[in-house]
XYZ file of C-alpha atoms in Angstrom:
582
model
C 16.647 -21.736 -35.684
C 19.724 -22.620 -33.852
C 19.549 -26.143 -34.007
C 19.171 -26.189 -37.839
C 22.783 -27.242 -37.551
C 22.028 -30.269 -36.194
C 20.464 -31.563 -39.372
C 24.273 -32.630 -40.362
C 23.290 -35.975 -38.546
C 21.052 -36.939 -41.019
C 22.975 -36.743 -43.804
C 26.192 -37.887 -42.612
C 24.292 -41.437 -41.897
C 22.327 -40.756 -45.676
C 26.121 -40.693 -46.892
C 27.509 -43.669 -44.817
C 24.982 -45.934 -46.506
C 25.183 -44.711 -50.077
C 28.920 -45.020 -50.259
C 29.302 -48.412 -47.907
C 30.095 -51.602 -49.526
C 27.134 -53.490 -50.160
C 27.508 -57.250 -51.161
C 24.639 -58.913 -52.642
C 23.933 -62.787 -52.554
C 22.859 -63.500 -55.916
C 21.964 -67.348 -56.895
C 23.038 -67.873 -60.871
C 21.828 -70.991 -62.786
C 24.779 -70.850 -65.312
C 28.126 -68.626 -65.495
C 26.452 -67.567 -68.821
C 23.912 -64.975 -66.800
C 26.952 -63.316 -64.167
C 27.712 -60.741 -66.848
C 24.116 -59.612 -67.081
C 23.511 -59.844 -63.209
C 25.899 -57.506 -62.279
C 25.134 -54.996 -65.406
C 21.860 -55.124 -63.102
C 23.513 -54.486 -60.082
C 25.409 -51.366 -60.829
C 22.297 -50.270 -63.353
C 20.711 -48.795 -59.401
C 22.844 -49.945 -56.495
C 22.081 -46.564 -54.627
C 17.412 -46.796 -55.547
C 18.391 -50.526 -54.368
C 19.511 -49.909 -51.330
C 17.111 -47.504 -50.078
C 14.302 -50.083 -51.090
C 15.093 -53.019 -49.978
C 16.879 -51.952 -46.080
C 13.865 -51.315 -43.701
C 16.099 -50.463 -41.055
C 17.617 -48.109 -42.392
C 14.276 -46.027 -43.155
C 13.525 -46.470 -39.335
C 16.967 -45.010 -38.503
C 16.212 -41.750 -40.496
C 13.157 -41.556 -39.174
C 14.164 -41.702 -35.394
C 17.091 -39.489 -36.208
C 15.109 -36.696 -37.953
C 12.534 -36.539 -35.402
C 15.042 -35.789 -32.592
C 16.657 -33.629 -34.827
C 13.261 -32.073 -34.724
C 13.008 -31.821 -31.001
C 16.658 -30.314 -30.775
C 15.170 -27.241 -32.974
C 12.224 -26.402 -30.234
C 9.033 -27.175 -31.765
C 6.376 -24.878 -30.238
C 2.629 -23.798 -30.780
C 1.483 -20.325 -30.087
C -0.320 -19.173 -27.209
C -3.518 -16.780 -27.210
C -1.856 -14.368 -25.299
C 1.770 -13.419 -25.572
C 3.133 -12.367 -22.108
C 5.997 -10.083 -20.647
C 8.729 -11.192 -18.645
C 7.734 -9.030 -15.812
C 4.158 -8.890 -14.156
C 3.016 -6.608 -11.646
C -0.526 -6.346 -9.946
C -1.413 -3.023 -8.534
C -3.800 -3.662 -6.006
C -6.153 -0.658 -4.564
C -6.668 -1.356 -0.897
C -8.700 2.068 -0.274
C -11.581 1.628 2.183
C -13.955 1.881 -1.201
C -13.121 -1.519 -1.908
C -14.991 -2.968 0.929
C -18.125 -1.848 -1.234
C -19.871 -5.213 -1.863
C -21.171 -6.408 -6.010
C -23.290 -9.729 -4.299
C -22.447 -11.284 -1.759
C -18.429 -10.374 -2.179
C -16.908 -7.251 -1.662
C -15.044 -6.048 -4.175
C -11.585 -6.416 -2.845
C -12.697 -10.229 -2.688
C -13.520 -10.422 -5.977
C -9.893 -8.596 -7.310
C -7.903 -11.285 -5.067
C -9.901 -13.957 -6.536
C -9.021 -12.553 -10.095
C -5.319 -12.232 -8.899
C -5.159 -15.692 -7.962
C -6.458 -17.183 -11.280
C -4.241 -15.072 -13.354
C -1.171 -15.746 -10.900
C -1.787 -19.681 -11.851
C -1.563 -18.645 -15.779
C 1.439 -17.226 -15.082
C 3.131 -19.597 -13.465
C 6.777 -19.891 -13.427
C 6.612 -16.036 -14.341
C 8.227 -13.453 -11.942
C 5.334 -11.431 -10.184
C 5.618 -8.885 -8.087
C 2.670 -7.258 -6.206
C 1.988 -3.390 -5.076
C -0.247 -1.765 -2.530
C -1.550 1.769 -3.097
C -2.098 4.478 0.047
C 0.254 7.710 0.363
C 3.097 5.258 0.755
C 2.746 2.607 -1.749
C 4.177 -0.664 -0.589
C 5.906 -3.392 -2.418
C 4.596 -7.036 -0.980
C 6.886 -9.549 -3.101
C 9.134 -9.132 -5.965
C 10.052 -10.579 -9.456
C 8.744 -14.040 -7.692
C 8.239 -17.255 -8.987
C 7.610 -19.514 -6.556
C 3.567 -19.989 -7.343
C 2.887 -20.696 -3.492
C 4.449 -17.835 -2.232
C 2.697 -15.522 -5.060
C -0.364 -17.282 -3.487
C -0.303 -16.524 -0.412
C 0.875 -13.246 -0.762
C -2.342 -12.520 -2.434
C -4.274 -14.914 0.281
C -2.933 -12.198 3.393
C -3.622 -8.753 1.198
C -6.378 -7.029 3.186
C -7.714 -3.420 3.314
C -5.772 -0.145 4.564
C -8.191 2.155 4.122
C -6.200 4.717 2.655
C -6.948 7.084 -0.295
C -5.584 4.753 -2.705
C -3.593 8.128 -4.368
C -3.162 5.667 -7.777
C -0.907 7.809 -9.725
C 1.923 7.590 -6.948
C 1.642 3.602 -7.260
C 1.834 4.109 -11.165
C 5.150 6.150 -10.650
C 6.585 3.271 -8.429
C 5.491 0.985 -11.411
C 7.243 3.271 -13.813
C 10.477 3.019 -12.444
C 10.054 -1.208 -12.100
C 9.641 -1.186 -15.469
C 12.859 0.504 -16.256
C 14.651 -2.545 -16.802
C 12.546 -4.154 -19.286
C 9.197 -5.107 -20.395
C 6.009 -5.097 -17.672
C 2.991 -6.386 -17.943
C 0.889 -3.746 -15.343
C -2.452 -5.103 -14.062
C -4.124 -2.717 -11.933
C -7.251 -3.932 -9.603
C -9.589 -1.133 -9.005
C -12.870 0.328 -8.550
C -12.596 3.132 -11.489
C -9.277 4.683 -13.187
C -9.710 7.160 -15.556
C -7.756 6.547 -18.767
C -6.301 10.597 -18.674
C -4.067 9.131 -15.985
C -2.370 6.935 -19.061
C -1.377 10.091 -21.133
C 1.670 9.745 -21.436
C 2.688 6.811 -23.266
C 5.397 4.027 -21.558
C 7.515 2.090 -23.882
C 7.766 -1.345 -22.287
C 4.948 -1.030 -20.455
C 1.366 -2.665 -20.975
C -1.594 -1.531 -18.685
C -4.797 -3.806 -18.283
C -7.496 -2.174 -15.794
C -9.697 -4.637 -14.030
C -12.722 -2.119 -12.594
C -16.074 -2.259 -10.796
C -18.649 -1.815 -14.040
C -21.757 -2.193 -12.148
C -22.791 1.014 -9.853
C -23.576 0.082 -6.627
C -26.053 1.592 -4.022
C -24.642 3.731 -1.431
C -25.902 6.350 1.983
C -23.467 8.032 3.544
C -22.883 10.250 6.329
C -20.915 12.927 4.649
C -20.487 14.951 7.567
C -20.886 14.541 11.523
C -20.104 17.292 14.306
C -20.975 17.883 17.945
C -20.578 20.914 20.583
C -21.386 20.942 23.912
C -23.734 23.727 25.081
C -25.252 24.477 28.924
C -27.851 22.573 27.999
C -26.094 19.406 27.117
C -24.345 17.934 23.797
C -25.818 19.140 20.383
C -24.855 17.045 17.432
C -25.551 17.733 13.253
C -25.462 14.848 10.392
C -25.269 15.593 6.919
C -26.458 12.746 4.817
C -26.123 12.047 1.013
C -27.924 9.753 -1.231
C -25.786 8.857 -4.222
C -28.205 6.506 -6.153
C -30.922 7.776 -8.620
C -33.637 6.175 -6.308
C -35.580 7.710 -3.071
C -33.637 6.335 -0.163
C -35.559 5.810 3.261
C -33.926 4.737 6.832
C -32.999 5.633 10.541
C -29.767 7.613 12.112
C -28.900 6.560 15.240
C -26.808 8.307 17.924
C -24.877 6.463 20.265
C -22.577 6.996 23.458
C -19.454 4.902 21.833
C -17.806 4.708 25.200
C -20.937 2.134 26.411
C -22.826 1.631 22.968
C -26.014 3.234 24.637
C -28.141 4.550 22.048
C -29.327 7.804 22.449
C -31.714 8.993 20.290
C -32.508 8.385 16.502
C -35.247 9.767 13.666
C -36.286 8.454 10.372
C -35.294 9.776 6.821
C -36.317 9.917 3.389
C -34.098 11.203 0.802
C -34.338 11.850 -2.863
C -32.083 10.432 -5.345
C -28.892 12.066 -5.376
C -29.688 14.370 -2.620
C -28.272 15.501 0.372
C -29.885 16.750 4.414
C -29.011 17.639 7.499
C -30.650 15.966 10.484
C -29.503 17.703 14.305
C -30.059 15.970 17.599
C -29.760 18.483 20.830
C -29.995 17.994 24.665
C -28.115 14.852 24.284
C -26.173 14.267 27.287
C -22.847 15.105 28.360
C -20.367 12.888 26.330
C -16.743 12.528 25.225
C -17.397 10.017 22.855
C -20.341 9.827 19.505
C -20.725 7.832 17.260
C -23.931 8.357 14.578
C -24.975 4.997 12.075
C -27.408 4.993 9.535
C -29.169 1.624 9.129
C -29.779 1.071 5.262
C -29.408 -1.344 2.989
C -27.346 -0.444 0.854
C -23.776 -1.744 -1.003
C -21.099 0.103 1.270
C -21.278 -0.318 4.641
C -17.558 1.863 6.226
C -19.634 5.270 5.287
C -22.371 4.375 7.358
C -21.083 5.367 10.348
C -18.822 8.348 11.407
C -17.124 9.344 14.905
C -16.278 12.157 17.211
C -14.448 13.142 20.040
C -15.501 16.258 22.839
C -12.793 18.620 23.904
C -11.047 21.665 24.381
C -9.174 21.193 21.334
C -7.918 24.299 19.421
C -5.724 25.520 16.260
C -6.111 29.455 16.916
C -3.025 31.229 18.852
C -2.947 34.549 19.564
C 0.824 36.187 20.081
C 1.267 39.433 21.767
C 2.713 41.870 19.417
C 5.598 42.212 22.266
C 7.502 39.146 22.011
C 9.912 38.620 19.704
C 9.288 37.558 15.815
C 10.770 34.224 15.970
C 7.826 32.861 18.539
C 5.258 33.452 15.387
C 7.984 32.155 13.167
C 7.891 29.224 15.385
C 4.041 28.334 15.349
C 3.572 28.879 11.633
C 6.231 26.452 11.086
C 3.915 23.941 12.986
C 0.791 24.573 10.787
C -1.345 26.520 13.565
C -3.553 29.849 12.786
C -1.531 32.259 14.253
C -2.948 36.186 15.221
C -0.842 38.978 16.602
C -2.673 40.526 18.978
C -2.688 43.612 21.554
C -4.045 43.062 25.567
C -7.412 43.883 24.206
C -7.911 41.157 21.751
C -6.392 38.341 23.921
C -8.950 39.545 26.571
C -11.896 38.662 24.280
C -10.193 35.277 23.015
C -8.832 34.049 26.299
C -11.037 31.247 26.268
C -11.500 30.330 22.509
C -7.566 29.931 21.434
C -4.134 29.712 22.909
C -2.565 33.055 24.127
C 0.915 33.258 24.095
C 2.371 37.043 25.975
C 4.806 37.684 28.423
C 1.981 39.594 30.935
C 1.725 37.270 34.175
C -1.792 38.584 34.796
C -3.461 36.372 32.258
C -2.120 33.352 34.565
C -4.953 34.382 36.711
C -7.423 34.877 34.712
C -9.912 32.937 32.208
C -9.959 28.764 32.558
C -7.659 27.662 29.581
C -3.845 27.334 30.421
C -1.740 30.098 28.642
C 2.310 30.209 27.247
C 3.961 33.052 29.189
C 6.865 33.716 27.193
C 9.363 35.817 29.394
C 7.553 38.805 32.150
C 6.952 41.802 31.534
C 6.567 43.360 35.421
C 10.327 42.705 37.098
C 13.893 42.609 35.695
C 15.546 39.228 34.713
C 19.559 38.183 36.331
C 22.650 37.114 34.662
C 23.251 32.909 34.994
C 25.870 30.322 33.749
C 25.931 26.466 33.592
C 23.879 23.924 31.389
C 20.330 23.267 31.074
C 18.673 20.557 33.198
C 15.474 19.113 32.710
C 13.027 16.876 34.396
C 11.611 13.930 33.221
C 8.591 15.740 31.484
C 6.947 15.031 28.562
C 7.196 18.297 26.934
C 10.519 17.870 26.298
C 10.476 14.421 24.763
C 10.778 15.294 21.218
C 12.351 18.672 22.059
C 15.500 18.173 24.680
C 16.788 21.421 25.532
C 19.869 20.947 27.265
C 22.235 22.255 24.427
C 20.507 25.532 25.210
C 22.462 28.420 26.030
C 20.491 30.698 28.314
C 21.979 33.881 29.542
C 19.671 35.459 32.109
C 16.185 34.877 33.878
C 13.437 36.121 35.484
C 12.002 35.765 38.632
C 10.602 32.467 39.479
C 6.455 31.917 40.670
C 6.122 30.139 44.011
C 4.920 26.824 44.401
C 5.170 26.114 40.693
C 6.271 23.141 39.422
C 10.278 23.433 38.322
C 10.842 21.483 34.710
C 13.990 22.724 33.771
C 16.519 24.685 35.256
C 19.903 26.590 34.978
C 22.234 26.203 37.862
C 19.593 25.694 39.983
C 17.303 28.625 38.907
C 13.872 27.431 37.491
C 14.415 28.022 33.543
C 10.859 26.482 32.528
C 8.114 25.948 34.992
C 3.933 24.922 35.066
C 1.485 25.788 36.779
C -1.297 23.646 38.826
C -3.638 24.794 36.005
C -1.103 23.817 33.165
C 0.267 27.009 32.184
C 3.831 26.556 30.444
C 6.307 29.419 31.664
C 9.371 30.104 29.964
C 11.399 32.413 32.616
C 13.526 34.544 29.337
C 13.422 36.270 26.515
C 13.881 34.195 23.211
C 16.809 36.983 22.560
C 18.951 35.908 25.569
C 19.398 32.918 24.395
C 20.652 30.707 21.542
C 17.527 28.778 21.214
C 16.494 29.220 17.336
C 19.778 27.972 16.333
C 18.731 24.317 17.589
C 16.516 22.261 15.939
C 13.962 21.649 19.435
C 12.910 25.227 19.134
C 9.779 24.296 16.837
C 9.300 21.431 18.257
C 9.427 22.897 21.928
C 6.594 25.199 20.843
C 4.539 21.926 19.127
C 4.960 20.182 22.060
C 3.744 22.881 24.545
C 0.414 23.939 21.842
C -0.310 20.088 21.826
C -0.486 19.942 26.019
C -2.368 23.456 25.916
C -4.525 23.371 23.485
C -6.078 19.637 23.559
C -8.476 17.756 26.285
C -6.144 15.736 28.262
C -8.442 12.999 27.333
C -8.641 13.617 24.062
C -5.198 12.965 21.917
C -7.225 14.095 18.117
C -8.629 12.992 14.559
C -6.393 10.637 12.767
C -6.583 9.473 8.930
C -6.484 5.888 8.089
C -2.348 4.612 8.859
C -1.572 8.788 9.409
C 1.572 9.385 10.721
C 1.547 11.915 13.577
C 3.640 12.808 16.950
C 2.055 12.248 20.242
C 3.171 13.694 23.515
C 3.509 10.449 26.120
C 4.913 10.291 29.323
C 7.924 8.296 28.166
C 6.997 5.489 30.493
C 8.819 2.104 29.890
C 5.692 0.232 29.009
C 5.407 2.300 25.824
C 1.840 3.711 24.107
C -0.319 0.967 23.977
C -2.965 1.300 21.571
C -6.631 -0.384 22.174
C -9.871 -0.648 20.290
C -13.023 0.808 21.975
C -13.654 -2.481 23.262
C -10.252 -3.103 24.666
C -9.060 -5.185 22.189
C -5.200 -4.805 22.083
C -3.694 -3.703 18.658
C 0.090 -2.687 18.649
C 2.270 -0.671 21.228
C 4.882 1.738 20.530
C 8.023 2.528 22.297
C 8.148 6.222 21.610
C 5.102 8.717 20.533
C 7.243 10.122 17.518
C 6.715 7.009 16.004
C 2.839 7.089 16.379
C 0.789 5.743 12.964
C -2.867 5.781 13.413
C -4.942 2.164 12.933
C -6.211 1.535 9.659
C -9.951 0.931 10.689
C -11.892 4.028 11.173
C -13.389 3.957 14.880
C -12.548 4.871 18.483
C -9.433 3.785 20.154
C -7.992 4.049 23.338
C -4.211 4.502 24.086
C -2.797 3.707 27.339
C 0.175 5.615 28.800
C 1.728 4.531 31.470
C -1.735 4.014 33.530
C -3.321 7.023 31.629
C -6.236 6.479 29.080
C -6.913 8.910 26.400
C -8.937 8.356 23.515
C -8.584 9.181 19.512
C -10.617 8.882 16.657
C -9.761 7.256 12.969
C -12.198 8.951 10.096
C -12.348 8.193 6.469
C -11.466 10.877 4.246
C -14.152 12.016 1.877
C -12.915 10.928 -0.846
C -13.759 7.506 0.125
C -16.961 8.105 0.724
C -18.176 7.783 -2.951
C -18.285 4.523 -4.891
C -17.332 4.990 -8.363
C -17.913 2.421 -11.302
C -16.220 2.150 -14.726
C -15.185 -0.427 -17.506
C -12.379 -2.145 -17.690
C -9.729 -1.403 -20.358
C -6.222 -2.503 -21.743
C -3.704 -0.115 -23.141
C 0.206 -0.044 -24.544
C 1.886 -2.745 -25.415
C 5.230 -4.557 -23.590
C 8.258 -5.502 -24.979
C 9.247 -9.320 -25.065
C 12.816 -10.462 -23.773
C 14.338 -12.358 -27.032
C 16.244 -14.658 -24.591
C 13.188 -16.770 -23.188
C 10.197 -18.530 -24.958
C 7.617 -16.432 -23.788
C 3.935 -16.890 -25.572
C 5.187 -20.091 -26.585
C 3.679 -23.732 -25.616
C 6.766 -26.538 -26.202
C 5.427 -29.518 -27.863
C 8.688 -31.275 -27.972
C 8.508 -33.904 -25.324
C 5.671 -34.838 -27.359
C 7.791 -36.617 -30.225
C 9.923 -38.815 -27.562
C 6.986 -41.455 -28.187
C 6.941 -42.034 -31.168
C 10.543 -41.749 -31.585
C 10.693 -44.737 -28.319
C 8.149 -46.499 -30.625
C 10.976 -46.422 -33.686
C 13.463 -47.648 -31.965
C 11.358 -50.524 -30.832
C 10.429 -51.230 -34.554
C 14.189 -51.270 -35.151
C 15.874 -53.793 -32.204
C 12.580 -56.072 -33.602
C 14.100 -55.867 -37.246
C 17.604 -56.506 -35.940
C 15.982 -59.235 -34.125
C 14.346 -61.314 -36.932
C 16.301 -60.245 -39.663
C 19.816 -60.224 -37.962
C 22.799 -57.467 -39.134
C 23.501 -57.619 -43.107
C 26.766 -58.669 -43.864
């Protein structure tokens, strides 16, 4: 309606030939008929005009037709759209489930791409769900770069963890409308409680169920008889379910042994495999044909790995203080108890004996069979990797104990072994936590982590990982960085510094490679993507149009330009024959 002022053209011409001076040739047969001509004349000289000047009708017409296209002449669309569009994509290891011959994270980018091109010239922005949900573009326009943006989206396996991705839509939204479509397997609509002004939600879900075996749960031991290993399968369709579990060496991809199964419809069993051989490495598969393939298969790693410490009563409070904070199952125990648990957890006392007895390494915090000696001066450490993430030179230390003999010498304080390891791998701290400053620095945790993490795990063995997990690894803080591998030595990523450490996405086997060394790690799902889920799609809310742009609108004003092109060639052909009046 802004334009309507523009209809002042119009009329100001309307006037200009009402009120011009018209002369009129008029042939008279005798003087006795010019009295009654011009009564004639004046009877309608404004009805005379209009009729008889063609040109000026075509004038008008042009005039009020781009007076029409100055005003905006639209149609309206189906669908009226927000100014803001954002696609929340789930890129959980679920989506790999396949509906055909398509999985359905196929299918969602294929429905992204067709509603991207409706949108065009809209600004789009596009989010990917896991614990940290990332944003991929933002507010864009430019139709090829929404495109391929889509084009490179692939799979992190993840939990997708939806509601923190509908938080980080939430506060997108907070500058105006949003038009929120979310690409999913199932979303419950209890997530959409509480209402959003500005904010409209359309749910594009799996509706068909889809078949689906899984390994729910896989573990191994070994025993003196060899490697003993336990599947639990389930069957989540409403049909009997019938195929084969393999076991394999993953290290070499020998198969090892493998039995039939039949399962009823949603159903669960446990099938166990002993006297395998010796491995480090196991990976059990189910062949089945079924919808979701990631489930079908599940990993594990053999060794000495271990959560349980036990901390003599003796040493001071802030050592247990210490390993809680690191999320280990800590017991205070007397010599009795750490006798009978020697070999099953970590044992953390200041009583030397236990350095010769049992096979796993111990922490000997301190001695408790001489006197300790008064020292000065600074910390100095070796080039260890216990202290990588924990650098202890800020510590003030204010006497020691005796040293052992031919122990290796990590740190010192002026020249008087501080912290030194034996050839087994015990760690020996040479004070009490009370003659020193230590709790007051940050490394004394972290100390502690470090030295469970070398005690307590396989030195071939580095753990169990999540899909992308973040997680601190002890290296050797070579120059050539950790240098992560697939089972099959494919080369994936390196990293400078083991505090940095994030897991691969895939779940598998990997190797890392620290400076020479090889140690292995595995990458599981989490069991909450183990189960395909199905639902119907839904739309709910509604979004809030920006007044300042023609949104749900389809312009049909460069439609009038031809005909109004055609007028004005009617016109220079009138001014052609007929020539300008006088």
């Amino acid at each position: 309606m802004n334009g309507m002022w523009t209809a002042v053209f119009p009329l100001a011409v309307l006037l200009y030939y009402f009120f011009r001076k018209k002369y009129v040739s008029t042939t008279i047969s005798s003087t006795l008929f010019w009295e009654t001509s011009m009564r004639e004349t004046k009877v309608s000289p404004y009805l005379k005009n209009l009729q008889r000047n063609a040109l000026f009708y075509l004038q008008m017409a042009a005039l009020l037709l781009l007076v029409f296209i100055l005003l905006g002449p639209y149609l309206p669309k189906d669908e009226e759209v927000a100014e803001h569009t954002v696609f929340v994509v789930d890129t959980s290891a679920s989506m790999a489930a396949k509906d055909g011959d398509n999985s359905l994270f196929d299918q969602n980018k294929k429905k992204m791409m067709e509603l991207a091109k409706e949108k065009t010239g809209q600004a789009i922005s596009i989010i990917t769900t896991g614990k940290e949900p990332a944003l991929v573009i933002r507010e864009e326009r430019d139709e090829h770069s929404i495109l391929g943006a889509i084009d490179q989206l692939d799979l992190n396996y993840e939990q997708e963890q939806m509601q923190r991705s509908l938080d980080f839509v939430k506060s997108l939204a907070s500058e105006g409308g949003v038009d929120v479509h979310i690409f999913t397997d199932f979303l419950d609509r209890s997530v959409f409680m509480e209402s959003e002004n500005g904010i409209r939600w359309t749910v594009h879900a799996n509706d068909r169920p889809l078949a689906n075996m899984s390994i729910e749960k896989f573990g191994a031991v070994s025993t003196a008889n060899g490697t003993e290993a336990i599947v639990k399968l389930a069957n989540q369709t409403t049909s009997v379910q019938s195929g084969t579990l393999l076991i394999r060496n993953e290290e070499n991809g020998v198969e090892l042994d493998r039995q039939e199964f039949k399962l009823d419809p949603q159903s669960d069993t446990l099938l166990s495999f002993k006297e395998l051989p010796e491995l480090s490495a196991i990976k059990a598969q189910i062949e089945i044909g079924d919808d979701y393939n990631l489930d079908n298969e599940a990993f594990v790693l053999l060794g000495n790995e271990s959560s349980e410490v036990i901390i003599d009563q003796q040493l001071h409070e802030l050592v247990k203080k210490a390993f809680e904070a690191i999320g280990l199952n800590i017991t205070s125990g007397f010599v009795n108890q750490m006798n009978l648990a020697r070999d099953e957890a970590l044992l953390v006392t200041n009583d030397p004996k236990f350095l010769n007895e049992g096979t796993s390494p111990i922490l000997l915090i301190g001695r408790n069979d001489s006197g300790t000696d008064q020292v000065s001066g600074r910390v100095e450490t070796e080039n260890d990797a216990l202290f990588m993430l924990a650098p202890v030179e800020d510590v003030y230390v204010s006497e020691l104990y005796p040293s052992f003999e031919n122990y290796e010498t990590i740190a010192s304080v002026s020249d008087k072994p501080f912290i030194q390891r034996s050839p087994r791998g015990d760690i020996i701290i040479l004070t009490d936590i009370g003659l020193t400053d230590w709790p007051l620095h940050p490394s004394f945790p972290l100390f502690f982590w470090s030295a469970a993490e070398m005690l307590t795990t396989d030195n071939n063995v580095v753990g169990t990982f999540k899909p992308n997990e973040r997680k601190a690894i002890l290296t050797s803080g070579g120059s050539e960085g950790l240098e992560v591998f697939t089972i099959d030595d494919q080369y994936i990523t390196t990293y400078q510094e083991g505090g940095s450490f994030v897991a691969p996405a895939k779940p598998g086997i990997y190797k890392l490679l620290d400076n020479g060394k090889e140690e292995l790690l595995t990458v599981q799902l989490e069991p909450s993507e183990k189960i395909i889920e199905h639902g119907s799609g839904y739309s709910l809310g509604a979004h809030t149009i920006n007044n300042g742009k023609e949104e749900g609108k389809n312009k049909i004003g460069w439609l009038i330009l031809l005909p109004v092109l055609l007028l004005l060639l009617i016109e220079w052909e009138v001014q052609r024959r007929r020539g300008y009046p006088n």
